[in-house]
Coordinates of C-alpha atoms and ligand atoms in Angstrom, one line a residue:
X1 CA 60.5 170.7 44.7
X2 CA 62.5 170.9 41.4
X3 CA 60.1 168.9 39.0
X4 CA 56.6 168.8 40.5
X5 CA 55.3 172.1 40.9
X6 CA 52.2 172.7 43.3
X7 CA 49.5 175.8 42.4
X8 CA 47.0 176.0 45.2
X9 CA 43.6 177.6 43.2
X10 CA 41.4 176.4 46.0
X11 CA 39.2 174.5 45.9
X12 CA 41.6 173.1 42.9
X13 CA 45.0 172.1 42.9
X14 CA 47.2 171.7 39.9
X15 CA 50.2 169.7 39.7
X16 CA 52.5 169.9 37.1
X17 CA 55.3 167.3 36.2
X18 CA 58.2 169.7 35.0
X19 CA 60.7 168.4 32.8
X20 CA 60.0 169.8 29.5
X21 CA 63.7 169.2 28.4
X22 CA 63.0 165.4 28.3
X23 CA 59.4 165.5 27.8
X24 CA 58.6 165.3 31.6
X25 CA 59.9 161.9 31.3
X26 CA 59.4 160.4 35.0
X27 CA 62.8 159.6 37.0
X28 CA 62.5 158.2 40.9
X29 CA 63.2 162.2 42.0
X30 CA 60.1 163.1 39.9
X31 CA 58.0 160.5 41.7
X32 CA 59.3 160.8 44.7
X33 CA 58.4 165.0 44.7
X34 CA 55.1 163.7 43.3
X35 CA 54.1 161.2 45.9
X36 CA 55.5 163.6 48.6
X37 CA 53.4 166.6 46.9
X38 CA 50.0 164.3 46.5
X39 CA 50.2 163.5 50.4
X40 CA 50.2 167.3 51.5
X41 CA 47.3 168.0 49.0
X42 CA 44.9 165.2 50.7
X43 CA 45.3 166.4 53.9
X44 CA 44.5 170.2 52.7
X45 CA 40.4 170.6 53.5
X46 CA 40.0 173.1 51.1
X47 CA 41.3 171.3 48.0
X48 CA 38.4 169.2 46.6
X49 CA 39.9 168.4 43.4
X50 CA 43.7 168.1 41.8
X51 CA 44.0 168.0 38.4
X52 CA 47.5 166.3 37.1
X53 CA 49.2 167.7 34.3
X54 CA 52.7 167.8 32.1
X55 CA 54.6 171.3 31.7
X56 CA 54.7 173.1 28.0
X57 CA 52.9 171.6 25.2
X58 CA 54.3 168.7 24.0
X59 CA 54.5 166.0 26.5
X60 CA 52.2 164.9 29.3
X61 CA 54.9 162.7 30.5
X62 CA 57.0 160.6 27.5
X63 CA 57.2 157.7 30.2
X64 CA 60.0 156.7 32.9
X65 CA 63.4 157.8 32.3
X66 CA 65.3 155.4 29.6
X67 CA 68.4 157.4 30.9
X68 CA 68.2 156.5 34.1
X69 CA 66.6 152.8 33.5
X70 CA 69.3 151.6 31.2
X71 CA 72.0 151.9 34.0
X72 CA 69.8 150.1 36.5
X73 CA 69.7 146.8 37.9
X74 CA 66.6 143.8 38.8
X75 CA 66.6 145.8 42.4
X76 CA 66.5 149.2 41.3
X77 CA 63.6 148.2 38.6
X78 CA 62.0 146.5 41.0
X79 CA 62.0 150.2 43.1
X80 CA 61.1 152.0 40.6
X81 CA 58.1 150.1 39.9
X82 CA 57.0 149.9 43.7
X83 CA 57.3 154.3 43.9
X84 CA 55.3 154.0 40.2
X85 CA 52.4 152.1 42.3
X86 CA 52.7 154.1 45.1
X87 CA 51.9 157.7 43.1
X88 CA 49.5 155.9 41.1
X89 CA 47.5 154.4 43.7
X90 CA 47.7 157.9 45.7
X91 CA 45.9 159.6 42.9
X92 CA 43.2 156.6 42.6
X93 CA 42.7 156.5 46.3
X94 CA 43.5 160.3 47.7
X95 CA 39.9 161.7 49.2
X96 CA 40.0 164.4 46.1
X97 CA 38.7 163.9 42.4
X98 CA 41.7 163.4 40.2
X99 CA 41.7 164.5 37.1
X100 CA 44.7 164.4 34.4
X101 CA 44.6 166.9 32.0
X102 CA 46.8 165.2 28.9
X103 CA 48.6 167.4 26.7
X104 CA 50.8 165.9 24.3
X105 CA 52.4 162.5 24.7
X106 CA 51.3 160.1 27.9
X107 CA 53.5 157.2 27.1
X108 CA 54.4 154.4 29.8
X109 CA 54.5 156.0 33.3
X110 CA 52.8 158.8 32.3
X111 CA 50.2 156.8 30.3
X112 CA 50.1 154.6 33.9
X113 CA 49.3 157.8 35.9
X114 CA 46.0 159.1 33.5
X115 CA 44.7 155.6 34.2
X116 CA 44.6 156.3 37.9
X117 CA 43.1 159.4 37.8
X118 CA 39.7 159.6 38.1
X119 CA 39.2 161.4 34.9
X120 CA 40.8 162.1 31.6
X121 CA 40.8 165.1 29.7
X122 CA 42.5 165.2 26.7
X123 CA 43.9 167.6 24.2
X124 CA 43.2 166.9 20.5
X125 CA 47.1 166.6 20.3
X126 CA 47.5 163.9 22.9
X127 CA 48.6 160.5 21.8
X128 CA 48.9 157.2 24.5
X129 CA 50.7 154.1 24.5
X130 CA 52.5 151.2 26.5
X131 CA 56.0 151.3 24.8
X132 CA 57.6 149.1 27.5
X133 CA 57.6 145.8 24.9
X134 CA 60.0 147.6 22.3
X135 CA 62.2 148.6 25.1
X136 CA 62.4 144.9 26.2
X137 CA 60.4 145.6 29.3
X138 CA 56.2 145.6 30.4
X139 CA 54.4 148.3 32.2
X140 CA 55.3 149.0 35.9
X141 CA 52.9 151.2 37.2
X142 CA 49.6 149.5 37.0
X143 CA 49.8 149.3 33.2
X144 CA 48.8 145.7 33.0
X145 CA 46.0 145.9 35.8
X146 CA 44.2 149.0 35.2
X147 CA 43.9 149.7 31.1
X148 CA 42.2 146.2 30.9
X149 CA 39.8 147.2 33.7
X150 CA 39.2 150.1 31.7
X151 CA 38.9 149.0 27.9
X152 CA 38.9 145.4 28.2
X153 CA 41.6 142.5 28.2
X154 CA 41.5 141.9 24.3
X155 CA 42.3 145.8 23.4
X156 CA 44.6 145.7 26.4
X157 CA 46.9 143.3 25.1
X158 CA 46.7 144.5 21.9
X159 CA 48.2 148.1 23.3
X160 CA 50.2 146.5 25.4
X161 CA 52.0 143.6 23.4
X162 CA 52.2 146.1 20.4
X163 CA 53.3 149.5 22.2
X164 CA 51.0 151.3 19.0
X165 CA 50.2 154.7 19.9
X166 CA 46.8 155.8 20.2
X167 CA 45.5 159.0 19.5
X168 CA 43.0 161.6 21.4
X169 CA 40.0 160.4 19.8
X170 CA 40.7 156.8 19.6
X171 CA 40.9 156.9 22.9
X172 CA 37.9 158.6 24.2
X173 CA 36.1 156.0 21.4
X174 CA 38.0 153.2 23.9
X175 CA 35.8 155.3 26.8
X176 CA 39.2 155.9 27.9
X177 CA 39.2 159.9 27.9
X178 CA 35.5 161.5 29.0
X179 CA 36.1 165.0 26.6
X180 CA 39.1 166.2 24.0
X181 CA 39.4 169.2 23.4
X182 CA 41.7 171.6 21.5
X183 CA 44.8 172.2 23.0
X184 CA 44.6 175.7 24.0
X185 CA 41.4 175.1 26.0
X186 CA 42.4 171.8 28.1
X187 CA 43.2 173.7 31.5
X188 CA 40.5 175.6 31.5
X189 CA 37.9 172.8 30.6
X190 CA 40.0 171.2 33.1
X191 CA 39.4 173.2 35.9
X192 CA 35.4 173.9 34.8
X193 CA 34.6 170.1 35.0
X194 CA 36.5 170.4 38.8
X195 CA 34.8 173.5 39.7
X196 CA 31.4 171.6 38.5
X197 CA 32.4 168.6 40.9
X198 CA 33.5 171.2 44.0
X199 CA 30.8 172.6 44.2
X200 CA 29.0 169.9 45.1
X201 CA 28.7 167.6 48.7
X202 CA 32.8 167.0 49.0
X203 CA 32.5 164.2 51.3
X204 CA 29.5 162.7 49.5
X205 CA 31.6 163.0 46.3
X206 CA 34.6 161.1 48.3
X207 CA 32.2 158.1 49.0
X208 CA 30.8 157.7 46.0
X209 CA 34.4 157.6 44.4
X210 CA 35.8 155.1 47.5
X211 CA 32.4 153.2 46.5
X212 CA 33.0 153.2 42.6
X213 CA 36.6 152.2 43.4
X214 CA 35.4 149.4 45.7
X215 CA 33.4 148.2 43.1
X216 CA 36.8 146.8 40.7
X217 CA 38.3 145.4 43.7
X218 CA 35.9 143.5 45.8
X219 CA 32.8 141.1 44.5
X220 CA 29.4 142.6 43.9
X221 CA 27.8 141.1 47.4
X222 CA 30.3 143.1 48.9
X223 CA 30.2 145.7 46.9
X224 CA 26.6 146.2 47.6
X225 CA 27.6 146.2 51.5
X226 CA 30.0 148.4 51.0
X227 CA 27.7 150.6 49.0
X228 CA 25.1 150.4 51.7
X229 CA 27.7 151.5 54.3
X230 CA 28.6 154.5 52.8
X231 CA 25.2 155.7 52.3
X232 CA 24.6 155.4 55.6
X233 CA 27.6 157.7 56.4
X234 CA 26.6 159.8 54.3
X235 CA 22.9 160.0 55.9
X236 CA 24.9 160.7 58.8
X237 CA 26.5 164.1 57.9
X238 CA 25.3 167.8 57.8
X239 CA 25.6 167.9 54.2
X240 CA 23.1 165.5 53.7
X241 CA 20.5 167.8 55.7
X242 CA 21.9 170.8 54.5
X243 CA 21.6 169.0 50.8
X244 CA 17.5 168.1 51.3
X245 CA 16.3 171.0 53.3
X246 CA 18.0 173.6 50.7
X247 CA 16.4 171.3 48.1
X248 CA 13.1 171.4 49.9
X249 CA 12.9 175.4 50.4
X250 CA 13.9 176.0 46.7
X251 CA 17.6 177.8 47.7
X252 CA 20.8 176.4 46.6
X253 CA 22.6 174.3 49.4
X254 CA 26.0 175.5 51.3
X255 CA 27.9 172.5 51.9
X256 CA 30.6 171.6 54.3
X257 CA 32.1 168.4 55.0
X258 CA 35.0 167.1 53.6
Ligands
COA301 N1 63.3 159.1 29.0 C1 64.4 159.9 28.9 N2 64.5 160.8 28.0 C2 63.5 161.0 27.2 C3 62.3 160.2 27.2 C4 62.3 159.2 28.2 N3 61.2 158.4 28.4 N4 61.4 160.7 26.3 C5 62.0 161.7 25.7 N5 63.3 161.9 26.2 C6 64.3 162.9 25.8 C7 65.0 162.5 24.5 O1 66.0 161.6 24.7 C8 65.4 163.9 24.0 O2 66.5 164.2 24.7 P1 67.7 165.0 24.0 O3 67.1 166.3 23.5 O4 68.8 165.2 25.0 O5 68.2 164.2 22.8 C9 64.3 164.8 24.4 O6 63.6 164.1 25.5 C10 63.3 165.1 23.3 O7 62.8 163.8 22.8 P2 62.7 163.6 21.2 O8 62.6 162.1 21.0 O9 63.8 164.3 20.5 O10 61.3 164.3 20.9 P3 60.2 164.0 19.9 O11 59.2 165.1 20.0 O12 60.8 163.7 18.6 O13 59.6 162.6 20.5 C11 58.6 161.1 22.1 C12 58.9 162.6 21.7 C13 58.0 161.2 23.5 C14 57.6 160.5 21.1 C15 59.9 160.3 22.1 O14 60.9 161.1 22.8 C16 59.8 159.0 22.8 O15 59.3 158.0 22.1 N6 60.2 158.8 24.0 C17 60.3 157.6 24.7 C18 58.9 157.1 25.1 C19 59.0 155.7 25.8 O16 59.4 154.7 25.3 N7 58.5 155.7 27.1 C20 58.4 154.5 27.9 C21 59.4 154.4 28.9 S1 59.2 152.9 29.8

């Protein structure tokens, strides 16, 4: 891989979009190591959570590549929005926690990809936005379905049909980031919230987050089904009596499934 570097910590994994020349901006190779690299990490057992993140310190991601874009045709836009949905929708979906640790700029595809992580850390230097409009294009990679399912229509539009940048704390006010914090301590705050989460029930955590994400897509009768389901799965696994016995003879549980 030339621009998506893989670091196994188990039971964390951190990926790192490395471009730093160009601000990590995102071209189809960079998605296209990405998507490959997220589909080896859900299958490894022992990862239980990947945390996303840009190389050096300024950029996150800066966005797809305007270099590459301004050559292309209806067809090829079209493309490079379908592998934008594809990486995006692997990090909402994949069986581990995602969480994007944001350490400069997350502008347009790179702003698209913090939204489908799971969660957002942010440095205190980390600024957002949705520049597509002053480039005479809109988001592509779930811009205009998840940042209003996350803050709202009204300040989604607002973001959107302005491109204004946001800062750190502005955006964790929006509920959009869960912590800043400064700079030089985003990884490891980063991997202390996903040592936290791995060291609980793995596949109980994986239901609760393919119920959570059920919850945006489906109606709340089915929601509740759905809900009820995975309980019941979960009722049906060692870790759930593993979980309740440790609980009951006051030692800490040693969980397994995943
Ligand atoms: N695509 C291609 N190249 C990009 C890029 C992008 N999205 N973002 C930055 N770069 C390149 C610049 O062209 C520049 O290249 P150069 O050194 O060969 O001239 C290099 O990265 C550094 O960028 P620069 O603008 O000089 O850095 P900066 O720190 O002053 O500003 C940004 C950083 C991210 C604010 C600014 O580069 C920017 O606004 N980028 C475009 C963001 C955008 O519109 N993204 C949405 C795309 S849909």
């Amino acid at each position: 891989m030339e621009f998506v570097k893989l670091q196994l910590e188990a039971p964390l994994a951190v990926v790192t979009i490395c471009r730093p020349e160009c601000r990590n901006a995102l071209n189809r190779q960079v998605y296209e190591e990405l998507i490959a690299l997220l589909c080896q990490v859900e299958a490894m057992d022992q990862i239980r959570v990947v945390i996303l993140t840009g190389a050096g310190d300024q950029a996150f991601a800066a966005g797809a590549d305007i270099a590459q874009m301004v050559a292309q045709d209806a067809l090829a836009g079209r493309q490079l929005s379908a592998l934008c949905h594809r990486a995006a929708d692997l990090l909402e979906n994949m069986r581990q926690v995602t969480i994007a640790a944001v350490n400069g700029y997350a502008l347009g595809g790179g702003f698209e990809l913090t939204l489908a992580c799971d969660l957002r850390l942010a440095a205190e230097e980390a600024r957002f936005a949705l520049p597509e409009v002053t480039l005479g294009i809109i988001p592509g990679g779930g811009g205009t379905q998840r940042l209003a399912r996350l803050i709202g229509v009204g300040r989604a539009k607002e973001l959107i049909f302005t491109g204004d940048r946001m800062d750190a704390r502005q955006a964790e006010n929006l509920g959009l980031v869960n912590h800043v914090v400064p700079g030089q301590e985003l990884m490891a705050a980063c991997r202390a919230l996903g040592q936290k989460i791995a060291s609980r029930a793995g596949y109980a955590v994986s239901l609760a987050k393919s119920a959570i994400n059920a919850s945006l897509d489906i109606d709340r009768k089915n929601g509740a089904e759905r809900e009820q389901d995975l309980l019941a799965l979960a009722f049906s696994t060692r870790d759930k009596q593993e979980g309740m016995e440790a609980f009951l003879a006051r030692r800490r549980p040693v969980f397994q499934d995943f």
